[in-house]
Short mmCIF file of C-alpha atoms and ligand atoms in Angstrom, two decimals:
data_model
loop_
_atom_site.label_atom_id
_atom_site.label_comp_id
_atom_site.label_asym_id
_atom_site.label_seq_id
_atom_site.Cartn_x
_atom_site.Cartn_y
_atom_site.Cartn_z
CA MET A 1 58.81 17.55 -15.40
CA LYS A 2 59.97 15.70 -12.32
CA ASN A 3 57.46 12.93 -12.05
CA ASN A 4 55.41 11.03 -14.51
CA ASN A 5 52.01 12.38 -13.65
CA PHE A 6 50.59 15.80 -14.22
CA THR A 7 47.63 17.87 -13.14
CA ILE A 8 46.12 20.74 -15.10
CA ASN A 9 44.15 23.21 -12.98
CA TYR A 10 41.51 25.27 -14.73
CA PRO A 11 40.51 28.75 -13.63
CA SER A 12 37.10 28.85 -11.99
CA ILE A 13 34.89 27.23 -14.55
CA PHE A 14 31.41 25.89 -14.42
CA CYS A 15 31.68 22.90 -16.69
CA GLY A 16 33.36 19.53 -16.76
CA THR A 17 35.93 19.55 -14.00
CA GLU A 18 38.30 21.97 -12.33
CA LYS A 19 41.26 19.62 -12.79
CA SER A 20 42.51 17.16 -15.39
CA HIS A 21 44.79 14.43 -14.06
CA ILE A 22 47.19 12.95 -16.58
CA SER A 23 48.77 9.57 -15.84
CA PHE A 24 51.74 8.56 -17.98
CA LEU A 25 51.81 4.79 -18.28
CA SER A 26 54.73 2.94 -19.76
CA GLY A 27 54.86 -0.21 -21.82
CA LYS A 28 52.25 -1.91 -23.95
CA PRO A 29 48.87 -0.17 -23.65
CA ASP A 30 46.92 -2.24 -21.12
CA LEU A 31 43.41 -0.84 -20.87
CA VAL A 32 42.10 -3.84 -18.95
CA SER A 33 44.37 -2.94 -16.02
CA VAL A 34 43.41 0.73 -16.18
CA PHE A 35 39.63 0.26 -16.37
CA ASN A 36 38.80 -3.29 -15.24
CA PRO A 37 35.65 -3.47 -17.36
CA GLY A 38 32.80 -4.98 -15.40
CA GLN A 39 34.03 -3.66 -12.07
CA ASN A 40 32.47 -0.27 -11.60
CA PRO A 41 34.32 1.97 -9.15
CA GLU A 42 31.97 4.14 -7.05
CA ASN A 43 29.08 2.42 -8.81
CA LYS A 44 29.77 4.40 -11.96
CA ARG A 45 29.19 2.71 -15.29
CA ARG A 46 31.58 3.48 -18.16
CA PHE A 47 30.48 4.26 -21.71
CA PHE A 48 33.60 3.62 -23.81
CA VAL A 49 33.80 5.12 -27.31
CA THR A 50 36.50 4.16 -29.79
CA ASP A 51 36.87 3.76 -33.54
CA ALA A 52 37.35 0.79 -35.84
CA THR A 53 41.07 1.47 -36.36
CA VAL A 54 41.90 1.59 -32.65
CA ALA A 55 39.62 -1.39 -31.91
CA SER A 56 41.57 -3.48 -34.43
CA LEU A 57 44.98 -2.84 -32.82
CA ASP A 58 46.67 -5.90 -31.42
CA CYS A 59 47.22 -4.20 -28.05
CA MET A 60 43.45 -3.59 -27.72
CA LYS A 61 42.46 -7.27 -28.14
CA ASP A 62 42.10 -8.13 -24.45
CA PHE A 63 40.08 -4.99 -23.75
CA ILE A 64 37.73 -5.42 -26.72
CA SER A 65 37.19 -9.10 -25.95
CA LYS A 66 35.70 -8.14 -22.56
CA PHE A 67 32.75 -6.73 -24.51
CA ASP A 68 32.52 -9.72 -26.86
CA ASP A 69 32.34 -12.32 -24.11
CA ASP A 70 30.05 -10.29 -21.85
CA SER A 71 32.51 -9.96 -18.96
CA CYS A 72 32.06 -6.20 -19.17
CA GLY A 73 29.22 -6.08 -16.63
CA LYS A 74 27.26 -2.86 -16.99
CA ASP A 75 29.96 -1.09 -19.02
CA VAL A 76 29.28 -0.44 -22.70
CA LEU A 77 31.58 -0.10 -25.71
CA MET A 78 30.64 1.72 -28.90
CA ILE A 79 32.87 1.48 -31.98
CA LEU A 80 32.50 4.30 -34.52
CA GLY A 81 33.96 4.61 -38.03
CA SER A 82 37.45 6.09 -38.19
CA GLY A 83 38.55 9.51 -39.29
CA GLU A 84 37.42 13.07 -39.92
CA PRO A 85 34.35 12.12 -42.04
CA TYR A 86 32.82 10.67 -38.84
CA LYS A 87 33.31 13.88 -36.85
CA THR A 88 29.66 14.79 -37.33
CA ILE A 89 26.69 15.77 -35.23
CA ASP A 90 25.20 12.44 -36.29
CA SER A 91 28.04 10.57 -34.49
CA VAL A 92 27.44 12.70 -31.38
CA LEU A 93 23.73 11.87 -31.44
CA ARG A 94 24.47 8.17 -31.98
CA ILE A 95 26.59 8.16 -28.79
CA ILE A 96 23.86 9.94 -26.87
CA LYS A 97 21.08 7.69 -28.20
CA LYS A 98 22.97 4.53 -27.23
CA ALA A 99 23.73 5.94 -23.78
CA ILE A 100 20.03 6.67 -23.29
CA ASP A 101 18.99 3.24 -24.65
CA GLU A 102 21.48 1.55 -22.29
CA GLY A 103 20.11 3.48 -19.30
CA PHE A 104 23.17 5.60 -18.51
CA SER A 105 22.82 8.44 -16.01
CA ARG A 106 24.65 11.73 -15.65
CA ASN A 107 26.68 10.17 -12.80
CA ASP A 108 28.24 7.70 -15.19
CA VAL A 109 31.44 8.30 -17.14
CA PHE A 110 32.11 8.57 -20.86
CA VAL A 111 35.57 7.41 -21.95
CA GLY A 112 37.01 8.35 -25.35
CA ILE A 113 39.72 5.97 -26.56
CA GLY A 114 41.24 7.27 -29.77
CA GLY A 115 42.59 10.26 -31.63
CA GLY A 116 41.33 13.82 -31.73
CA VAL A 117 38.08 12.92 -33.49
CA ILE A 118 37.04 10.36 -30.86
CA CYS A 119 38.14 12.56 -27.94
CA ASP A 120 36.26 15.60 -29.33
CA LEU A 121 33.08 13.64 -30.14
CA THR A 122 32.98 11.74 -26.84
CA SER A 123 33.55 14.82 -24.73
CA PHE A 124 30.98 16.81 -26.68
CA ALA A 125 28.43 14.02 -26.18
CA ALA A 126 29.34 13.89 -22.46
CA SER A 127 28.97 17.66 -22.15
CA ILE A 128 25.39 17.68 -23.40
CA PHE A 129 24.19 14.26 -22.17
CA LYS A 130 21.53 14.98 -19.55
CA ARG A 131 23.19 18.41 -19.13
CA GLY A 132 26.62 16.95 -18.52
CA ALA A 133 28.24 13.69 -17.42
CA SER A 134 31.98 13.39 -16.88
CA VAL A 135 34.52 12.29 -19.47
CA GLN A 136 37.92 10.60 -19.47
CA PHE A 137 40.34 10.01 -22.35
CA VAL A 138 42.86 7.49 -23.53
CA PRO A 139 44.45 9.43 -26.40
CA THR A 140 45.95 7.02 -28.92
CA THR A 141 47.53 9.44 -31.42
CA LEU A 142 50.37 11.87 -30.92
CA LEU A 143 48.05 14.69 -31.95
CA ALA A 144 45.45 13.77 -29.33
CA MET A 145 48.10 13.39 -26.62
CA ILE A 146 49.72 16.75 -27.17
CA ASP A 147 46.72 18.83 -28.21
CA ALA A 148 43.16 17.56 -28.65
CA SER A 149 42.77 15.84 -25.29
CA ILE A 150 44.10 18.77 -23.24
CA GLY A 151 42.10 21.86 -22.40
CA GLY A 152 38.50 20.86 -22.87
CA LYS A 153 37.69 21.80 -26.45
CA THR A 154 34.95 19.43 -27.65
CA GLY A 155 32.88 19.31 -30.80
CA CYS A 156 32.26 18.20 -34.33
CA ASP A 157 32.53 19.53 -37.86
CA PHE A 158 29.52 20.99 -39.65
CA GLU A 159 28.87 21.50 -43.35
CA ASN A 160 32.53 20.88 -44.25
CA TYR A 161 33.81 23.45 -41.72
CA LYS A 162 36.01 22.28 -38.86
CA ASN A 163 34.75 22.23 -35.27
CA MET A 164 31.83 24.58 -35.90
CA ILE A 165 29.74 23.06 -33.09
CA GLY A 166 31.10 22.36 -29.64
CA SER A 167 31.69 23.31 -26.05
CA PHE A 168 34.45 23.68 -23.47
CA PHE A 169 34.31 20.60 -21.24
CA PRO A 170 37.60 19.15 -19.91
CA ALA A 171 38.23 15.50 -19.14
CA THR A 172 38.71 14.59 -15.49
CA ASP A 173 41.34 11.93 -16.19
CA LEU A 174 43.68 11.23 -19.07
CA PHE A 175 45.60 7.99 -19.41
CA TYR A 176 48.66 8.33 -21.65
CA PHE A 177 50.40 5.31 -23.11
CA PRO A 178 53.14 6.93 -25.23
CA GLU A 179 53.67 3.52 -26.81
CA PHE A 180 50.45 4.01 -28.82
CA VAL A 181 52.56 6.37 -30.96
CA GLN A 182 54.56 3.38 -32.22
CA TYR A 183 51.36 1.91 -33.72
CA LEU A 184 50.49 5.00 -35.79
CA PRO A 185 50.62 5.07 -39.58
CA GLU A 186 53.36 7.42 -40.79
CA LYS A 187 50.88 10.10 -41.89
CA GLN A 188 49.20 10.20 -38.48
CA TYR A 189 52.54 10.37 -36.70
CA PHE A 190 53.65 13.30 -38.85
CA SER A 191 50.29 14.95 -38.29
CA GLY A 192 51.02 14.96 -34.56
CA LEU A 193 54.52 16.26 -35.22
CA GLY A 194 53.01 19.21 -37.12
CA GLU A 195 51.14 20.28 -33.98
CA ALA A 196 54.21 19.58 -31.84
CA PHE A 197 56.31 21.87 -34.04
CA LYS A 198 53.64 24.56 -33.66
CA THR A 199 53.84 24.23 -29.86
CA ALA A 200 57.64 24.41 -30.07
CA LEU A 201 57.57 27.70 -32.01
CA LEU A 202 55.05 29.18 -29.58
CA CYS A 203 56.51 28.02 -26.28
CA ASP A 204 59.75 26.10 -26.26
CA GLU A 205 63.03 27.04 -27.94
CA GLU A 206 64.66 23.80 -26.80
CA LEU A 207 61.96 21.84 -28.60
CA VAL A 208 62.57 23.85 -31.79
CA CYS A 209 66.26 22.87 -31.48
CA LEU A 210 65.24 19.22 -31.17
CA PHE A 211 63.27 19.52 -34.43
CA LYS A 212 66.33 21.10 -36.02
CA ASN A 213 69.08 18.87 -34.62
CA GLU A 214 67.43 15.54 -33.84
CA SER A 215 65.21 15.18 -36.87
CA GLU A 216 66.31 11.63 -37.68
CA LYS A 217 65.57 10.40 -34.16
CA ILE A 218 62.20 12.16 -34.27
CA LYS A 219 61.34 10.69 -37.67
CA ASN A 220 62.34 7.22 -36.46
CA ARG A 221 60.11 7.56 -33.36
CA ASP A 222 62.96 7.14 -30.89
CA VAL A 223 61.08 6.21 -27.70
CA GLU A 224 62.86 8.69 -25.46
CA ILE A 225 62.47 11.57 -27.85
CA VAL A 226 58.77 10.82 -28.43
CA ASP A 227 58.32 10.78 -24.65
CA LEU A 228 60.11 14.11 -24.33
CA ILE A 229 58.05 15.72 -27.11
CA ILE A 230 54.81 14.57 -25.47
CA LYS A 231 55.79 15.80 -22.01
CA LYS A 232 57.08 19.15 -23.26
CA CYS A 233 53.97 19.79 -25.35
CA VAL A 234 51.63 18.77 -22.52
CA ALA A 235 53.45 21.09 -20.10
CA ALA A 236 53.31 23.97 -22.59
CA LYS A 237 49.64 23.53 -23.42
CA ALA A 238 48.71 23.05 -19.76
CA GLN A 239 50.35 26.35 -18.88
CA ILE A 240 48.32 28.12 -21.56
CA VAL A 241 44.91 26.60 -20.81
CA GLU A 242 45.40 27.15 -17.07
CA GLN A 243 45.65 30.88 -17.80
CA ASP A 244 43.01 31.19 -20.49
CA PHE A 245 40.60 28.28 -20.56
CA THR A 246 37.93 29.85 -22.77
CA GLU A 247 40.32 31.42 -25.29
CA LYS A 248 39.82 35.07 -24.46
CA ASN A 249 43.50 35.88 -25.05
CA ILE A 250 46.70 33.78 -25.16
CA ARG A 251 44.98 30.46 -25.87
CA ALA A 252 44.23 31.89 -29.31
CA PHE A 253 47.98 31.61 -30.03
CA LEU A 254 47.45 27.85 -30.20
CA ASN A 255 45.65 28.54 -33.47
CA PHE A 256 49.00 29.43 -35.06
CA GLY A 257 48.95 27.98 -38.59
CA HIS A 258 45.29 26.99 -38.19
CA SER A 259 43.55 29.79 -40.14
CA PHE A 260 45.38 28.76 -43.32
CA GLY A 261 45.39 25.10 -42.25
CA HIS A 262 41.64 24.81 -41.56
CA ALA A 263 40.91 26.60 -44.85
CA LEU A 264 43.11 24.10 -46.67
CA GLU A 265 41.29 21.19 -45.00
CA THR A 266 37.94 22.67 -46.07
CA ILE A 267 39.04 23.32 -49.65
CA VAL A 268 40.43 19.84 -50.29
CA GLY A 269 37.62 18.17 -48.31
CA LEU A 270 37.81 17.28 -44.61
CA GLY A 271 39.84 14.10 -44.18
CA SER A 272 41.73 14.45 -47.49
CA ILE A 273 44.79 15.85 -45.74
CA THR A 274 45.82 15.27 -42.13
CA HIS A 275 45.21 18.10 -39.70
CA GLY A 276 48.86 18.40 -38.72
CA GLU A 277 50.04 18.47 -42.31
CA ALA A 278 47.57 21.28 -43.05
CA VAL A 279 48.72 23.15 -39.92
CA ALA A 280 52.39 22.75 -40.92
CA TRP A 281 51.64 24.30 -44.31
CA GLY A 282 49.64 27.03 -42.51
CA ILE A 283 52.62 27.79 -40.25
CA GLY A 284 54.71 28.36 -43.37
CA ARG A 285 52.12 30.77 -44.78
CA ALA A 286 51.72 32.66 -41.48
CA ILE A 287 55.51 33.03 -41.15
CA HIS A 288 55.83 34.12 -44.77
CA LEU A 289 53.08 36.71 -44.23
CA SER A 290 54.91 37.89 -41.08
CA TYR A 291 58.04 38.30 -43.18
CA LYS A 292 56.22 40.09 -46.03
CA LYS A 293 54.81 42.58 -43.55
CA ASP A 294 58.21 43.10 -41.93
CA PHE A 295 57.23 41.54 -38.61
CA CYS A 296 59.98 38.91 -38.75
CA SER A 297 63.41 38.58 -40.32
CA GLU A 298 64.22 36.65 -43.45
CA ALA A 299 66.61 34.52 -41.39
CA PHE A 300 63.79 33.48 -39.04
CA ARG A 301 61.49 32.67 -41.96
CA ASN A 302 64.22 30.61 -43.63
CA SER A 303 65.05 28.67 -40.47
CA VAL A 304 61.39 27.70 -40.00
CA PHE A 305 61.06 26.75 -43.68
CA GLU A 306 64.18 24.58 -43.43
CA ILE A 307 62.65 22.53 -40.61
CA LEU A 308 59.27 22.29 -42.36
CA GLN A 309 60.94 21.06 -45.54
CA ASN A 310 63.16 18.60 -43.69
CA PHE A 311 60.02 16.96 -42.26
CA GLY A 312 58.46 16.82 -45.73
CA TRP A 313 55.86 19.53 -45.08
CA GLU A 314 55.05 21.73 -48.05
CA THR A 315 56.09 25.38 -47.96
CA LYS A 316 54.81 26.31 -51.42
CA ALA A 317 52.26 29.11 -51.69
CA VAL A 318 49.67 26.61 -52.92
CA PRO A 319 50.08 23.00 -51.76
CA SER A 320 50.06 20.40 -54.53
CA ILE A 321 46.84 18.80 -53.22
CA VAL A 322 44.83 21.93 -54.17
CA LYS A 323 43.43 21.68 -57.69
CA GLY A 324 41.36 23.99 -59.90
CA GLY A 325 41.17 27.75 -60.33
CA GLY A 326 40.11 30.68 -58.16
CA ILE A 327 42.37 29.45 -55.37
CA GLY A 328 42.83 32.81 -53.63
CA GLU A 329 39.07 33.43 -53.52
CA ARG A 330 38.37 29.91 -52.25
CA PHE A 331 40.84 30.39 -49.40
CA LEU A 332 39.39 33.80 -48.54
CA THR A 333 35.85 32.41 -48.38
CA ALA A 334 36.98 29.62 -46.05
CA MET A 335 39.17 31.87 -43.91
CA HIS A 336 36.40 34.40 -43.37
CA LYS A 337 34.42 31.59 -41.64
CA ASP A 338 37.16 31.22 -39.01
CA LYS A 339 35.89 31.32 -35.41
CA LYS A 340 38.59 33.80 -34.38
CA ASN A 341 37.41 36.56 -36.71
CA ILE A 342 35.53 39.55 -35.41
CA ASP A 343 33.38 41.44 -37.92
CA ASP A 344 34.59 40.90 -41.44
CA LYS A 345 38.35 41.00 -40.81
CA ILE A 346 40.55 37.91 -40.84
CA ARG A 347 42.51 37.62 -37.56
CA LEU A 348 45.77 35.74 -37.88
CA VAL A 349 48.30 34.45 -35.37
CA LEU A 350 51.70 35.73 -36.51
CA GLN A 351 55.26 35.53 -35.17
CA LYS A 352 58.21 37.86 -34.89
CA ASN A 353 60.40 35.06 -33.57
CA ILE A 354 60.25 31.87 -31.51
CA LYS A 355 58.01 32.59 -28.47
CA ASP A 356 57.26 36.08 -29.82
CA THR A 357 53.70 35.71 -31.04
CA PHE A 358 50.85 38.15 -31.63
CA ILE A 359 47.45 38.38 -33.31
CA ALA A 360 46.79 40.83 -36.12
CA GLU A 361 43.83 41.72 -38.29
CA VAL A 362 44.97 41.44 -41.89
CA ASP A 363 43.52 42.59 -45.20
CA ASP A 364 42.34 40.15 -47.83
CA THR A 365 45.16 41.40 -50.07
CA ASP A 366 47.74 40.29 -47.44
CA ILE A 367 46.28 36.78 -47.60
CA LEU A 368 46.14 36.76 -51.40
CA ASN A 369 49.78 37.92 -51.54
CA VAL A 370 51.03 34.80 -49.79
CA LEU A 371 48.88 32.44 -51.83
CA LYS A 372 50.63 33.09 -55.12
N1 LIG B 1 43.81 23.11 -30.30
C1 LIG B 1 43.86 24.42 -29.85
C2 LIG B 1 43.32 24.58 -28.47
O1 LIG B 1 43.08 23.63 -27.77
O2 LIG B 1 43.08 25.70 -28.04
#
């Protein structure tokens, strides 16, 4: 990418916005400069939503204090609990109730400041608040920067299944401070890397080579390499969602590793394993299944496994976090609930090689074969 900013154009859609503008901002995250709480551009009030972890970051102090000392004018800040257990319809309704109590209108703006959970919840609330207000994001995790905040998927979990309720509703503006990545706990950073590796396999051979040849720099969060990973993943995802916003065809490729991964998250309990770690394990299973069915070579499978293992992601048939018996059946039950399935068949994203991806309906026995 030549310049630092980026626009994603959506095909003609009737929700949210037709464009998402991404601004890449360098240095320490300075949300006061971006938003100027208390000064409402175009008379729009802002309803900021974040979580307790982000609110406690040192770099957020000045921004949060605007709401403690009442210099926030008519803007409002809501701080939710952190993590997947809070990705519930109850959190969505709490946002909406507070927005109603505070007298917000559909002309005002919701702003999600956080990881994938906060971005998904805030945008879902925005999409149904008085039939739709607009939403902006400040993604603070690698995963939110490269995946969750781009392309308008909103929603919450339901009855221990991931993202069962939601809508398509893109953010109008995204403000990226890549430096937020330096504040992430190791597990969250590697969770984002899991999604980045998925994007690399789907779209970008050069990025796969970076994972292979620059693993130490990546693990050590080298600033330039983190920047490059973010920009490459954003460009790749933008290209996909511009073509297929509502996931009628190629956007479904982005679910590579997710059918196994979501099932794993369900089985061990949402929040017990990071999303990216579950996806990384799921990529291994999808590639192994591709190999077992002769879709890909052994050399390709081994090269992917080598990278997964180098980053500490499990490639075993059953990850060590899964306990108890009846594992195959438990996975099948969870995988049959996948949103991508049509009728009773499990639809999986598989690969023949890097950038050579397809979707296949597979039998339950194919799934069971790679889980033992
Ligand atoms: N996270 C997959 C997608 O946005 O389609």
